[in-house]
JSON list of C-alpha atoms and ligand atoms in Angstrom, two decimals:
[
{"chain": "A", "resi": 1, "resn": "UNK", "atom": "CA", "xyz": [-42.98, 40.78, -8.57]},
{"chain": "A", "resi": 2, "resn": "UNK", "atom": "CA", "xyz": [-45.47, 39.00, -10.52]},
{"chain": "A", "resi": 3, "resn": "UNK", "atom": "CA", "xyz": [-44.54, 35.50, -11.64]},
{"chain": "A", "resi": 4, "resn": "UNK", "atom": "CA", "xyz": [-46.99, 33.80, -14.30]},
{"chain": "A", "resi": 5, "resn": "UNK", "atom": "CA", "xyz": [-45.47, 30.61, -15.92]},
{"chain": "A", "resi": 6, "resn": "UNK", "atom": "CA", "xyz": [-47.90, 29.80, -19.04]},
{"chain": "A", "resi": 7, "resn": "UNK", "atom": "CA", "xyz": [-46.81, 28.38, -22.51]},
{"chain": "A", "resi": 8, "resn": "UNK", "atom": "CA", "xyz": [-44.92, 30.08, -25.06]},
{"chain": "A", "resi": 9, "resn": "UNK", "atom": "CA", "xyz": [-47.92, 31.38, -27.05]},
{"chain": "A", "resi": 10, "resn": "UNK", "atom": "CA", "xyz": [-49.52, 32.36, -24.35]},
{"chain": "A", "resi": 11, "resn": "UNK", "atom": "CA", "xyz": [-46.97, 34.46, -22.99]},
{"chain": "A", "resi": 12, "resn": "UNK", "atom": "CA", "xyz": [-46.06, 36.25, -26.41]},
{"chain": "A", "resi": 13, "resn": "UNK", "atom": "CA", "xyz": [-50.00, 37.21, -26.22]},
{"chain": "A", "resi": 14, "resn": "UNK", "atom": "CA", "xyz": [-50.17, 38.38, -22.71]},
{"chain": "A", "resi": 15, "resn": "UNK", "atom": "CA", "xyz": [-47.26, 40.32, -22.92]},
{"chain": "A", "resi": 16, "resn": "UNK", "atom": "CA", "xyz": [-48.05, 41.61, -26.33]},
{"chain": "A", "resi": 17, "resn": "UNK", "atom": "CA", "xyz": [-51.70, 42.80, -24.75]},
{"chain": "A", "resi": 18, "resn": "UNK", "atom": "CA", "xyz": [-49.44, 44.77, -21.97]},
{"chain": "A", "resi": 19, "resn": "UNK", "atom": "CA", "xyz": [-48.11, 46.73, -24.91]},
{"chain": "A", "resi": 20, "resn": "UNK", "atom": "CA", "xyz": [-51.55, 47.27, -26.91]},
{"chain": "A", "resi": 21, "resn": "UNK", "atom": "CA", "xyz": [-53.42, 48.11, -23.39]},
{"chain": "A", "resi": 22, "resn": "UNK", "atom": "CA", "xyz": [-50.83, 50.65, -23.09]},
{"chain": "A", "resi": 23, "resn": "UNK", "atom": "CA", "xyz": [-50.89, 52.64, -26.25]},
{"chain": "A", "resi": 24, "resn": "UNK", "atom": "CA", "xyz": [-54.97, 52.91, -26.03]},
{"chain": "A", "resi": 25, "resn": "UNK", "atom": "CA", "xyz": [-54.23, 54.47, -22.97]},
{"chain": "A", "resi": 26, "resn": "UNK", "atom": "CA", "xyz": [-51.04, 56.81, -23.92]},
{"chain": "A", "resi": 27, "resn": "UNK", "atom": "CA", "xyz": [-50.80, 56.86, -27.94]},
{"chain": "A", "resi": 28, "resn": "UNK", "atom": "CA", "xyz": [-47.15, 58.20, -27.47]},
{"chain": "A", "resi": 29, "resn": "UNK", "atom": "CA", "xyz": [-45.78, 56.22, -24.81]},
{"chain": "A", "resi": 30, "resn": "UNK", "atom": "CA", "xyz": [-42.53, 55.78, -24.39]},
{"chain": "A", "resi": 31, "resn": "UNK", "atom": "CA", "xyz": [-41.16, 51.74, -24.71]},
{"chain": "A", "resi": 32, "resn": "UNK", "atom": "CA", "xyz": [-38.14, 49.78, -24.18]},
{"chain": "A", "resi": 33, "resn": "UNK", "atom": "CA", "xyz": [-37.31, 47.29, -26.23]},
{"chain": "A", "resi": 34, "resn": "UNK", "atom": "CA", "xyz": [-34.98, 44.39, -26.24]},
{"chain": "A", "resi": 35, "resn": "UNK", "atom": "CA", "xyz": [-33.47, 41.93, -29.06]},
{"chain": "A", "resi": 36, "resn": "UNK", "atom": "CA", "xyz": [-32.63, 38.34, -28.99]},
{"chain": "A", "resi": 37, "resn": "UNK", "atom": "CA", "xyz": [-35.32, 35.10, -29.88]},
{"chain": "A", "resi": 38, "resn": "UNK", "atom": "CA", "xyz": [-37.28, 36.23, -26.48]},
{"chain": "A", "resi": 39, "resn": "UNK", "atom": "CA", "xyz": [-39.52, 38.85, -28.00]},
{"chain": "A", "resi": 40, "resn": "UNK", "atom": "CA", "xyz": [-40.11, 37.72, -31.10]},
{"chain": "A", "resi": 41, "resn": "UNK", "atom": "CA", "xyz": [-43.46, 36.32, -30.80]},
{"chain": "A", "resi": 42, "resn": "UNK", "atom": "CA", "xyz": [-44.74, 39.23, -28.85]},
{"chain": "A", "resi": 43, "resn": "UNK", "atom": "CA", "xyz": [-43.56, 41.41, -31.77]},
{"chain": "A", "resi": 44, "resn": "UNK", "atom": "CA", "xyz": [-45.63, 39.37, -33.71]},
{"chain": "A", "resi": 45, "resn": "UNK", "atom": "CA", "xyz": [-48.53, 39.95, -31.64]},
{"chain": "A", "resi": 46, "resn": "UNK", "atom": "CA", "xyz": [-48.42, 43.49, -31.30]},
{"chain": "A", "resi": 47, "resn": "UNK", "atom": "CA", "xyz": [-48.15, 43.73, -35.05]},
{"chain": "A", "resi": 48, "resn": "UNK", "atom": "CA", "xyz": [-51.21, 42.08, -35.48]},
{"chain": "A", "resi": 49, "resn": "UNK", "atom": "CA", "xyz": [-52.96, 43.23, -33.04]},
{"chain": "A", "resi": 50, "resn": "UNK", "atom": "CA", "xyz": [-52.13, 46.85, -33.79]},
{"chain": "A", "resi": 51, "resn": "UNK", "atom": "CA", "xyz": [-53.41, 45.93, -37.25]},
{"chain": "A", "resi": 52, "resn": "UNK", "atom": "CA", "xyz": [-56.59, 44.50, -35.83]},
{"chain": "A", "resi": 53, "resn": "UNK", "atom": "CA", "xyz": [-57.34, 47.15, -33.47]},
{"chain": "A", "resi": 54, "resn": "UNK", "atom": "CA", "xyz": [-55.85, 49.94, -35.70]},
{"chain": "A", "resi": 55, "resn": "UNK", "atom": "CA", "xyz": [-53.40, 51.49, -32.93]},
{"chain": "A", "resi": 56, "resn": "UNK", "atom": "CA", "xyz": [-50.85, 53.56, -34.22]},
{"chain": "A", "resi": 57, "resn": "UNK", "atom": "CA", "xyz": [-47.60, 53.99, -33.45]},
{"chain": "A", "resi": 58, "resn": "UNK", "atom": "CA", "xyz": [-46.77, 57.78, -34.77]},
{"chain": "A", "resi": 59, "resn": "UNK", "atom": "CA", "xyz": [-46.52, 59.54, -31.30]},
{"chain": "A", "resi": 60, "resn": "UNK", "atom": "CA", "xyz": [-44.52, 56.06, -29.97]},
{"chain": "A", "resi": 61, "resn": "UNK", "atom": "CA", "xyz": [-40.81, 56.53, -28.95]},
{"chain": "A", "resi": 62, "resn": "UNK", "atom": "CA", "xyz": [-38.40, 53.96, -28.41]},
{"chain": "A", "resi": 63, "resn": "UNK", "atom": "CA", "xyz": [-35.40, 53.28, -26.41]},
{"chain": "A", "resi": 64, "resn": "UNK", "atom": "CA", "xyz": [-33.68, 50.01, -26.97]},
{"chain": "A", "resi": 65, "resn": "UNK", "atom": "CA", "xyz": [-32.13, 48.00, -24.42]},
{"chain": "A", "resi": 66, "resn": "UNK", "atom": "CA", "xyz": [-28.52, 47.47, -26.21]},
{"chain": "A", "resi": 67, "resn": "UNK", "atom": "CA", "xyz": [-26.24, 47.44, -29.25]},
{"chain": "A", "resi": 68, "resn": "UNK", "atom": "CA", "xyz": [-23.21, 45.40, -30.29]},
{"chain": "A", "resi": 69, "resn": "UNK", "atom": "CA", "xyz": [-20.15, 47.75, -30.99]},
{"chain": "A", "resi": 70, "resn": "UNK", "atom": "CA", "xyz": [-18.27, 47.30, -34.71]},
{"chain": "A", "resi": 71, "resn": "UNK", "atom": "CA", "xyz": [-20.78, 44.94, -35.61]},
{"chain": "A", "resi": 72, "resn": "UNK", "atom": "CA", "xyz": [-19.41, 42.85, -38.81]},
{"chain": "A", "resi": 73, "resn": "UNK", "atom": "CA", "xyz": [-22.22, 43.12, -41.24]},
{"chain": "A", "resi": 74, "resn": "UNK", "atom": "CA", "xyz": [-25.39, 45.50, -41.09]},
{"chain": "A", "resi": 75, "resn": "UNK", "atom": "CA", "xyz": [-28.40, 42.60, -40.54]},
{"chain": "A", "resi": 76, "resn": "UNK", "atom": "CA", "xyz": [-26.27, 41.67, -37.09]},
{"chain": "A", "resi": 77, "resn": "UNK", "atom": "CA", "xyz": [-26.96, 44.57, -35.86]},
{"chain": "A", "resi": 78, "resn": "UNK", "atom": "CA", "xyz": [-29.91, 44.95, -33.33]},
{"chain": "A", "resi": 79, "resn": "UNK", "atom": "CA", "xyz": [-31.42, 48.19, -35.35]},
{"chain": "A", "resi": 80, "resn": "UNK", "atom": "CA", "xyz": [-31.66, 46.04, -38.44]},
{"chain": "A", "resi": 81, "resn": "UNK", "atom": "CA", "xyz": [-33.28, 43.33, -35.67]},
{"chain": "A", "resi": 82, "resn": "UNK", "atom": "CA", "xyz": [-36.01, 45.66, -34.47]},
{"chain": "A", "resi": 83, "resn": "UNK", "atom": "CA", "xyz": [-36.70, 46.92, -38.39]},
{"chain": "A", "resi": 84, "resn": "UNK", "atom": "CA", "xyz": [-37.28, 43.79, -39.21]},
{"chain": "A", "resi": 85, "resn": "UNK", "atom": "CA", "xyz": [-39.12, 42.54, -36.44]},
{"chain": "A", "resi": 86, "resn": "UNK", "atom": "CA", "xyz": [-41.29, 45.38, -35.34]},
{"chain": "A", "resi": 87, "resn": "UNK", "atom": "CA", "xyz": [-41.02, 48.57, -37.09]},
{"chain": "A", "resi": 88, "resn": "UNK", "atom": "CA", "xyz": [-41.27, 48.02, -40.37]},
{"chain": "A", "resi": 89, "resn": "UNK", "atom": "CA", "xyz": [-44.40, 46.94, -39.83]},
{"chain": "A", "resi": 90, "resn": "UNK", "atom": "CA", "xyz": [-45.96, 49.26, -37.97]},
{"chain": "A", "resi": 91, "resn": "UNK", "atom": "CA", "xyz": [-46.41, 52.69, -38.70]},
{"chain": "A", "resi": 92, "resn": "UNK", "atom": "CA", "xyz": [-43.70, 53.88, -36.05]},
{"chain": "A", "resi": 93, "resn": "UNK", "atom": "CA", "xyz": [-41.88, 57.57, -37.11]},
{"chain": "A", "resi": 94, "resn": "UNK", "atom": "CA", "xyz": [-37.99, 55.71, -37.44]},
{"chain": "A", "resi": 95, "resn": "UNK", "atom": "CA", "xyz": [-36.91, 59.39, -35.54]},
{"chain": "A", "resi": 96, "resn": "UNK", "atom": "CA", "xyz": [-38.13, 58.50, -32.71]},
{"chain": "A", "resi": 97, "resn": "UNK", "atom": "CA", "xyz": [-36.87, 55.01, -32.31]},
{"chain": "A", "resi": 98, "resn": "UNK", "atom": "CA", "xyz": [-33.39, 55.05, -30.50]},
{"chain": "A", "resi": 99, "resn": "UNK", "atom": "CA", "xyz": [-30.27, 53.04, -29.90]},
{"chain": "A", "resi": 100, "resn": "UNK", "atom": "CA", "xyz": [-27.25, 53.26, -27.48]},
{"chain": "A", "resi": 101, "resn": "UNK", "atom": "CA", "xyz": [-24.15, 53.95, -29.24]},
{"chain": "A", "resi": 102, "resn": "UNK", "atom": "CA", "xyz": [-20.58, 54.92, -28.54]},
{"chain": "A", "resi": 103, "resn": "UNK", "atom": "CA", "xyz": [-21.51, 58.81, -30.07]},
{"chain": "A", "resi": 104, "resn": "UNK", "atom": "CA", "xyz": [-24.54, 58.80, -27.40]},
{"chain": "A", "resi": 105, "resn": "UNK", "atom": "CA", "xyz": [-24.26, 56.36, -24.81]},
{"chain": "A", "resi": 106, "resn": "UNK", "atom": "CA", "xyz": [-23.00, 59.04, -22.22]},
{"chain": "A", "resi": 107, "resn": "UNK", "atom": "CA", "xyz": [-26.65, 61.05, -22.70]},
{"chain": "A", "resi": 108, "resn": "UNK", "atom": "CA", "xyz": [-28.61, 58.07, -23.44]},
{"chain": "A", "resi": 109, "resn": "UNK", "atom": "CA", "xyz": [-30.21, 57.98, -19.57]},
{"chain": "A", "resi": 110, "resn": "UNK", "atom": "CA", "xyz": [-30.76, 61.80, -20.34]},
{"chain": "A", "resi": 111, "resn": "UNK", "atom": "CA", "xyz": [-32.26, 61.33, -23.15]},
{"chain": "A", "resi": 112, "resn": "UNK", "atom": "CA", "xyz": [-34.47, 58.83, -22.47]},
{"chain": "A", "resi": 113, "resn": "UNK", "atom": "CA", "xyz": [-35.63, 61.21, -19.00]},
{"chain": "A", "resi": 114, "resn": "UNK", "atom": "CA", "xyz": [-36.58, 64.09, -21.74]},
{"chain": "A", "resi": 115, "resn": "UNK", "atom": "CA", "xyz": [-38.72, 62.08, -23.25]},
{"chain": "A", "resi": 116, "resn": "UNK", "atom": "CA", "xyz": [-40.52, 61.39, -19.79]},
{"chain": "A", "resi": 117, "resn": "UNK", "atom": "CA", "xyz": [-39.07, 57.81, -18.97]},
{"chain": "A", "resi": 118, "resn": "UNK", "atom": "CA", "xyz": [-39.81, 54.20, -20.26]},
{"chain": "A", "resi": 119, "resn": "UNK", "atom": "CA", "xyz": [-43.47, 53.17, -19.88]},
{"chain": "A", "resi": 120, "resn": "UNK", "atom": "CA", "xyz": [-43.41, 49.84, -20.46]},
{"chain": "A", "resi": 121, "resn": "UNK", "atom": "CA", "xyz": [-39.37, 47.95, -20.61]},
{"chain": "A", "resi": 122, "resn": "UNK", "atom": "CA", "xyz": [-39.65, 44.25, -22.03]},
{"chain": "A", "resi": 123, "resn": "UNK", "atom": "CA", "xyz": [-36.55, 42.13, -21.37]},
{"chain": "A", "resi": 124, "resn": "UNK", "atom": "CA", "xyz": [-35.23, 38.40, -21.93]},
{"chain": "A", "resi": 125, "resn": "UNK", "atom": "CA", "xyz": [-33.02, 37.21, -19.55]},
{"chain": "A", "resi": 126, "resn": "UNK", "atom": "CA", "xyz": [-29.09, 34.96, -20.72]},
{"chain": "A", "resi": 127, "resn": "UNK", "atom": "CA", "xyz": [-28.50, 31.85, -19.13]},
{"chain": "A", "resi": 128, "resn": "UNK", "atom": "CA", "xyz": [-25.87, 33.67, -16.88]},
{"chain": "A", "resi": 129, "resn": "UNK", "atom": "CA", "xyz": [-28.73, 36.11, -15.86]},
{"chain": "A", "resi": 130, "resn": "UNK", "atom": "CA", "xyz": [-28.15, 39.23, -17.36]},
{"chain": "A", "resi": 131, "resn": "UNK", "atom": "CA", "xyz": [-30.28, 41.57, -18.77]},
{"chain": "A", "resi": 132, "resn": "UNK", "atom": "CA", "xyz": [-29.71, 44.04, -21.40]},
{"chain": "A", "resi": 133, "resn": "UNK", "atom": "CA", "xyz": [-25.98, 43.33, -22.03]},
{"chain": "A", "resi": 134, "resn": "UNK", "atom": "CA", "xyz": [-25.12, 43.52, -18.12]},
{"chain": "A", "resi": 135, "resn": "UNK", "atom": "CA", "xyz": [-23.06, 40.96, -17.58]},
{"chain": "A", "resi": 136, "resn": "UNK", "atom": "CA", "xyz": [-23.29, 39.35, -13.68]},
{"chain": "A", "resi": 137, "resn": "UNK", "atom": "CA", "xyz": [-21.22, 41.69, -11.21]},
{"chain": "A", "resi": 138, "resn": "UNK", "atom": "CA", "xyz": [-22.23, 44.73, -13.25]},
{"chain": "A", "resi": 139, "resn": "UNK", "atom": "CA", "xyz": [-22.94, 47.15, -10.22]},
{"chain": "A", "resi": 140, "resn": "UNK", "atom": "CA", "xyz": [-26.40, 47.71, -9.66]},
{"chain": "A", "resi": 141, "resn": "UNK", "atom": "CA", "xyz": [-26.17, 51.68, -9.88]},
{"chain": "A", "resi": 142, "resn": "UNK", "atom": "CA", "xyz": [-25.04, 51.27, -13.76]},
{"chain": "A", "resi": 143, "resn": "UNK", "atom": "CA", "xyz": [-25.96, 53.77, -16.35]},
{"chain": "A", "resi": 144, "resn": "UNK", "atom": "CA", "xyz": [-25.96, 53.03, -19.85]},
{"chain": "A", "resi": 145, "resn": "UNK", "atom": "CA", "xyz": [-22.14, 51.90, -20.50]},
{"chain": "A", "resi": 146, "resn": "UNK", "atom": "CA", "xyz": [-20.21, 50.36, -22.51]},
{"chain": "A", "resi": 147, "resn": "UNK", "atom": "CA", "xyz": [-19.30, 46.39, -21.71]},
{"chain": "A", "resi": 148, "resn": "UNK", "atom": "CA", "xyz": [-17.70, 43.35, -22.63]},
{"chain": "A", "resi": 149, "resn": "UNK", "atom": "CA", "xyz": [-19.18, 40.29, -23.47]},
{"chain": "A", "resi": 150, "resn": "UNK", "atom": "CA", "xyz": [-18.84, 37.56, -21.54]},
{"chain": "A", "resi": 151, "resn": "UNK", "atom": "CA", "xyz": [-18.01, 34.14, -23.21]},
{"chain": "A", "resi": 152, "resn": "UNK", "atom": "CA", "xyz": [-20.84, 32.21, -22.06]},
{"chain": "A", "resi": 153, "resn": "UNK", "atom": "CA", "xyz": [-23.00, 35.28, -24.29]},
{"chain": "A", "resi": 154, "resn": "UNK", "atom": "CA", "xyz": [-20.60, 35.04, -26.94]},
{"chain": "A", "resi": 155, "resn": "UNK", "atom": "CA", "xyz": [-21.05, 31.22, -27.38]},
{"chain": "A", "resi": 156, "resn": "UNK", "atom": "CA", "xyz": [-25.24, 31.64, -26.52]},
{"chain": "A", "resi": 157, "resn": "UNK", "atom": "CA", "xyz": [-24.92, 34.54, -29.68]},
{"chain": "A", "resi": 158, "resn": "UNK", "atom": "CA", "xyz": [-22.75, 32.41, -31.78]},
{"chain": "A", "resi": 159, "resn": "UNK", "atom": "CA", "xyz": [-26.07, 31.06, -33.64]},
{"chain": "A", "resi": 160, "resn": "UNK", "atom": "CA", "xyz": [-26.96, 34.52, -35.23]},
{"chain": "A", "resi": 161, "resn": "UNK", "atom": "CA", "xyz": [-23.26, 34.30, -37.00]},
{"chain": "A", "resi": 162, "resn": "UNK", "atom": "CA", "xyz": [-21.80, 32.20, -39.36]},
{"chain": "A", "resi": 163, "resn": "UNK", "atom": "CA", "xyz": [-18.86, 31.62, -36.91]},
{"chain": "A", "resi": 164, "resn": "UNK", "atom": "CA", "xyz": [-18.23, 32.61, -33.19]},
{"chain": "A", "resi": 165, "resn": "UNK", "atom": "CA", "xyz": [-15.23, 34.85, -34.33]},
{"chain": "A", "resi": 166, "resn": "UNK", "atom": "CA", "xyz": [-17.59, 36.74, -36.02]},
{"chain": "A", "resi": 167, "resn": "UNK", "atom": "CA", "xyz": [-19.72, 37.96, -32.60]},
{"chain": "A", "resi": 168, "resn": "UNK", "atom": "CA", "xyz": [-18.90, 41.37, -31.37]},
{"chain": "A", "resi": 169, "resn": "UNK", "atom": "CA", "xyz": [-16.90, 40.88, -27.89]},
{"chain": "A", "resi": 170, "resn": "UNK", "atom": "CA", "xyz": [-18.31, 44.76, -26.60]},
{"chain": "A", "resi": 171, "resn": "UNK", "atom": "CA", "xyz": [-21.27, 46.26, -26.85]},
{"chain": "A", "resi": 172, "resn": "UNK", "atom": "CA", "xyz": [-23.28, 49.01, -25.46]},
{"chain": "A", "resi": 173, "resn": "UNK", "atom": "CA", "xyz": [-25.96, 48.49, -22.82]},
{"chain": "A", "resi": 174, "resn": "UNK", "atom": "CA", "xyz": [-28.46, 50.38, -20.41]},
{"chain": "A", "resi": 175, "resn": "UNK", "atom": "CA", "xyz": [-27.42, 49.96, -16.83]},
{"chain": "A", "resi": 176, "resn": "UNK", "atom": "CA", "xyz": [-29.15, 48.07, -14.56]},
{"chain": "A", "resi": 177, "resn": "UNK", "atom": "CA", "xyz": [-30.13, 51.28, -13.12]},
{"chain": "A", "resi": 178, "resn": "UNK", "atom": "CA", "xyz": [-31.37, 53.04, -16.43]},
{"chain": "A", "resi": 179, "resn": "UNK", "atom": "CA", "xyz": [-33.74, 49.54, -16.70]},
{"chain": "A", "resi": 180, "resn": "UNK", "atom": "CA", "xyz": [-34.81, 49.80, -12.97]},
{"chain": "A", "resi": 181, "resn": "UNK", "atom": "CA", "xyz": [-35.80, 53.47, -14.22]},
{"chain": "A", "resi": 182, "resn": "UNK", "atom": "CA", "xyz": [-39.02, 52.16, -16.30]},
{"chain": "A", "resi": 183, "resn": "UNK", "atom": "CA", "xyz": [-42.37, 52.66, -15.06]},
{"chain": "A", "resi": 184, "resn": "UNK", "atom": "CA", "xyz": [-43.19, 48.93, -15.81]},
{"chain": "A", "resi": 185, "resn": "UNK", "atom": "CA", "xyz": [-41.27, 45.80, -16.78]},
{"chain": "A", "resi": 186, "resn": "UNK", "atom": "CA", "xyz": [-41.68, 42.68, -18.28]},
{"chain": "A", "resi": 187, "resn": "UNK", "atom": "CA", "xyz": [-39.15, 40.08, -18.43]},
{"chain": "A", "resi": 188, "resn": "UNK", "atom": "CA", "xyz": [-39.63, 36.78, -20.55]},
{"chain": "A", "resi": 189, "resn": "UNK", "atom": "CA", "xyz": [-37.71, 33.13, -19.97]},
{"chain": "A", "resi": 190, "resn": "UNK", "atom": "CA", "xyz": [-38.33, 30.86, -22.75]},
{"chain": "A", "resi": 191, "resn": "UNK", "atom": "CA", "xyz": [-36.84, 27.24, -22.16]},
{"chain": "A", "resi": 192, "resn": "UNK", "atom": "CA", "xyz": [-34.44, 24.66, -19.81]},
{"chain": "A", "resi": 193, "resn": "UNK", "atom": "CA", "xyz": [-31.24, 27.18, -20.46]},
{"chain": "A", "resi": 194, "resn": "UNK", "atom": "CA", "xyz": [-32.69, 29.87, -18.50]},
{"chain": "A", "resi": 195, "resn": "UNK", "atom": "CA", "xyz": [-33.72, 27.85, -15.50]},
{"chain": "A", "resi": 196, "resn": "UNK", "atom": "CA", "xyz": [-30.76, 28.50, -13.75]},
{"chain": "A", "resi": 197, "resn": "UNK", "atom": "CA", "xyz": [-31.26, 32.41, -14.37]},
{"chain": "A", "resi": 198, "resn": "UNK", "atom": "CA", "xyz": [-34.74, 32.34, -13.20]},
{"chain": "A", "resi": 199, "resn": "UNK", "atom": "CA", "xyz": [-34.08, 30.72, -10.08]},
{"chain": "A", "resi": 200, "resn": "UNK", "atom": "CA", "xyz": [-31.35, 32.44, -9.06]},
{"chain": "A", "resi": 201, "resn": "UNK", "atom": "CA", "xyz": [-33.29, 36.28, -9.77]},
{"chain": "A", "resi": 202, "resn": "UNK", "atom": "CA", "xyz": [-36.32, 34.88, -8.20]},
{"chain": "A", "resi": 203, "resn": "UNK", "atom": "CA", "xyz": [-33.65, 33.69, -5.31]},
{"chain": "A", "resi": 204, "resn": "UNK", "atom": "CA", "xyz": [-32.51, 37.20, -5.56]},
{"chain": "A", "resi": 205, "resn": "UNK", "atom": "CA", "xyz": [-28.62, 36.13, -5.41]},
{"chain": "A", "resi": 206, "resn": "UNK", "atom": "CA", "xyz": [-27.39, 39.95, -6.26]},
{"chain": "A", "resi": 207, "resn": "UNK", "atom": "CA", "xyz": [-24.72, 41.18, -8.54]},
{"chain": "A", "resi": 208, "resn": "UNK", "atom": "CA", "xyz": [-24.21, 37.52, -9.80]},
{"chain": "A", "resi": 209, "resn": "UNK", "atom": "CA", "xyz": [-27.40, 37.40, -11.36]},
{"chain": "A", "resi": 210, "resn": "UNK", "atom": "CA", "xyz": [-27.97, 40.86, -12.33]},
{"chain": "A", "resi": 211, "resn": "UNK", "atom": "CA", "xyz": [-31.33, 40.33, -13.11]},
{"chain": "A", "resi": 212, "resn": "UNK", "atom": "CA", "xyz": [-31.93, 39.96, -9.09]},
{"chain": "A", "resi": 213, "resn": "UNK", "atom": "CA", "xyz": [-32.09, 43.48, -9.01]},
{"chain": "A", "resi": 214, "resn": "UNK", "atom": "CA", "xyz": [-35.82, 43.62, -10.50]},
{"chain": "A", "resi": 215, "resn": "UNK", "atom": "CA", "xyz": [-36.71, 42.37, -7.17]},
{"chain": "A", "resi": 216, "resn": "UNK", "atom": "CA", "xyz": [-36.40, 45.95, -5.89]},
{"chain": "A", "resi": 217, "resn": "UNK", "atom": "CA", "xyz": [-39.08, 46.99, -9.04]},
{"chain": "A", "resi": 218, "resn": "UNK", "atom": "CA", "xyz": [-42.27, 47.55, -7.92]},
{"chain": "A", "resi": 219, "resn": "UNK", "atom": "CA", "xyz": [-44.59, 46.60, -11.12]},
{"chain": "A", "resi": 220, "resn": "UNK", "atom": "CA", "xyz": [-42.64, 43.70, -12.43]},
{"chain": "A", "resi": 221, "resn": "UNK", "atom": "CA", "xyz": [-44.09, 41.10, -14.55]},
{"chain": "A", "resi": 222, "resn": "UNK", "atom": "CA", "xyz": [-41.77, 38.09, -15.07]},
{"chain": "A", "resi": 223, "resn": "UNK", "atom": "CA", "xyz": [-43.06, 35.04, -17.69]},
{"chain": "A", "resi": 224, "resn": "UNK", "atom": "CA", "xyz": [-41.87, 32.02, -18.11]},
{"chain": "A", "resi": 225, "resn": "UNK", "atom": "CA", "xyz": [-42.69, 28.61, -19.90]},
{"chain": "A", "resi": 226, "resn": "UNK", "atom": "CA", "xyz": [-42.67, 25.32, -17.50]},
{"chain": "A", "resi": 227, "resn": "UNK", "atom": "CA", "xyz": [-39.13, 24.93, -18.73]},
{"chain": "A", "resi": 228, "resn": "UNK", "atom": "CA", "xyz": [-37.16, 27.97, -17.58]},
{"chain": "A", "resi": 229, "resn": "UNK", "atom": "CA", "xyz": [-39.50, 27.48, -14.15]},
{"chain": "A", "resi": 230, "resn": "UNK", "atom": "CA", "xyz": [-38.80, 24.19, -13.73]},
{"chain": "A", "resi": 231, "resn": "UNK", "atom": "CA", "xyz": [-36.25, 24.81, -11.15]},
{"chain": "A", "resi": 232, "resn": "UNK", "atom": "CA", "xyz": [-38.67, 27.30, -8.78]},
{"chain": "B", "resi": 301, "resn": "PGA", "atom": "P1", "xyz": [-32.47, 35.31, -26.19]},
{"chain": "B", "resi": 301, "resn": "PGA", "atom": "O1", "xyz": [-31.51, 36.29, -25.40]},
{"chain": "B", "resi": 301, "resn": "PGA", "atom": "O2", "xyz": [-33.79, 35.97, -26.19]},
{"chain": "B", "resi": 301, "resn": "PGA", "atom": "O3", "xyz": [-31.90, 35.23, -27.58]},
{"chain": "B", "resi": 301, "resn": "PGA", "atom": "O4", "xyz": [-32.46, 34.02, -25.45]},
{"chain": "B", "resi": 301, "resn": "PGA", "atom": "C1", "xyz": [-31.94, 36.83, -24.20]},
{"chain": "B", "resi": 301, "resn": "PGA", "atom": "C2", "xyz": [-30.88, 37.71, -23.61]},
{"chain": "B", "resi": 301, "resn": "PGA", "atom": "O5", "xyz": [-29.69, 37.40, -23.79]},
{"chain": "B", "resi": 301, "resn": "PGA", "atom": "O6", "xyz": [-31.23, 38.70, -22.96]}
]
């Protein structure tokens, strides 16, 4: 595991460079993406570098991380998320981009081996250390499932609502397993609430910090600012 702690900008280009390296090499590799603040400037990135360095994304298939079930309004959910953040603004083929749901979550993994595995996985990490939506003491052989959210991600997901009631309480999420399945992974910790997290994968705790379990990956990348290392 890889640890490079760098500031925020720096990161969003590194990371985004991971991606861009990639698809010069394999114009229809296949990527996992996540949602949340985290990857936001690394979306950016990619955007414009794609623009830049005129990489296309037609052959590109994704596989997102997770989905909130009976989300309230259509802009909470994490497919609007990803239009607006990354694929409407690239030239991606919206067929190929995909999204755990209660009709598909039971073929998800399968479908996601058909299409010869995730490439490249990016993940953020929640204060509680979970990645994707698996909550700690998710067991480490986990397939894409359906979960509850805990209430420490509730309240940390409150600020994309206009009220906490409002945040979905299940969602759908890749297993630990399915994420441990990617070629390549890059997680990002941005800030003093994640601190905690990152020490306690890096400690590798187990099934209390799900994220531990990346310490059994063998091409991990995991970046993080001085604040969410500040307790390494
Ligand atoms: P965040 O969420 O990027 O919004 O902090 C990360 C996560 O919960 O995985």
């Amino acid at each position: 595991m890889k640890i490079i702690i760098d500031t925020k900008e720096n990161i969003a280009s590194l990371a985004s460079d991971q991606f861009i390296n990639l698809l010069k090499r394999k114009p229809n590799a296949v990527l996992g993406l996540a949602t949340g603040s985290t990857p936001i400037d690394t979306y950016k990135q990619i955007i414009k570098k794609a623009k830049e360095q005129n990489i296309s994304f037609k052959d590109v298939k994704t596989f997102n991380l997770d989905e909130y079930v009976n989300y309230p309004f259509y802009e909470a959910s994490y497919r609007f998320f990803m239009d607006d953040n990354l694929f409407n603004h690239v030239d991606i083929n919206k067929e190929n981009t995909h999204f755990p749901s209660h009709e598909n979550y039971l073929d998800y993994d399968n479908q996601i081996k058909a299409c010869g595995g995730v490439d490249l996985q990016i993940l953020g990490i929640g204060a509680n250390g979970h990645i994707g939506f698996n909550e700690p003491n998710t067991p480490f052989d986990s397939l894409t499932h359906v979960t509850d959210l805990q209430r420490k991600t509730i309240e940390d997901n409150a600020r994309f609502f206009s009220s906490i009631d409002e945040v979905p309480t299940k969602a759908i999420t890749m297993g630990l397993t399915t994420i441990m399945n990617s070629k390549e992974i890059i997680l990002i910790a941005l800030g003093e609430n994640k601190a905690d997290a990152i020490k306690a994968l890096v400690d590798n705790v187990g099934v209390s910090c799900p994220a531990s379990i990346l310490n059994g990956h063998d091409n991990v990348t995991i970046y993080c600012d001085k604040a969410a290392a500040s307790k390494l």
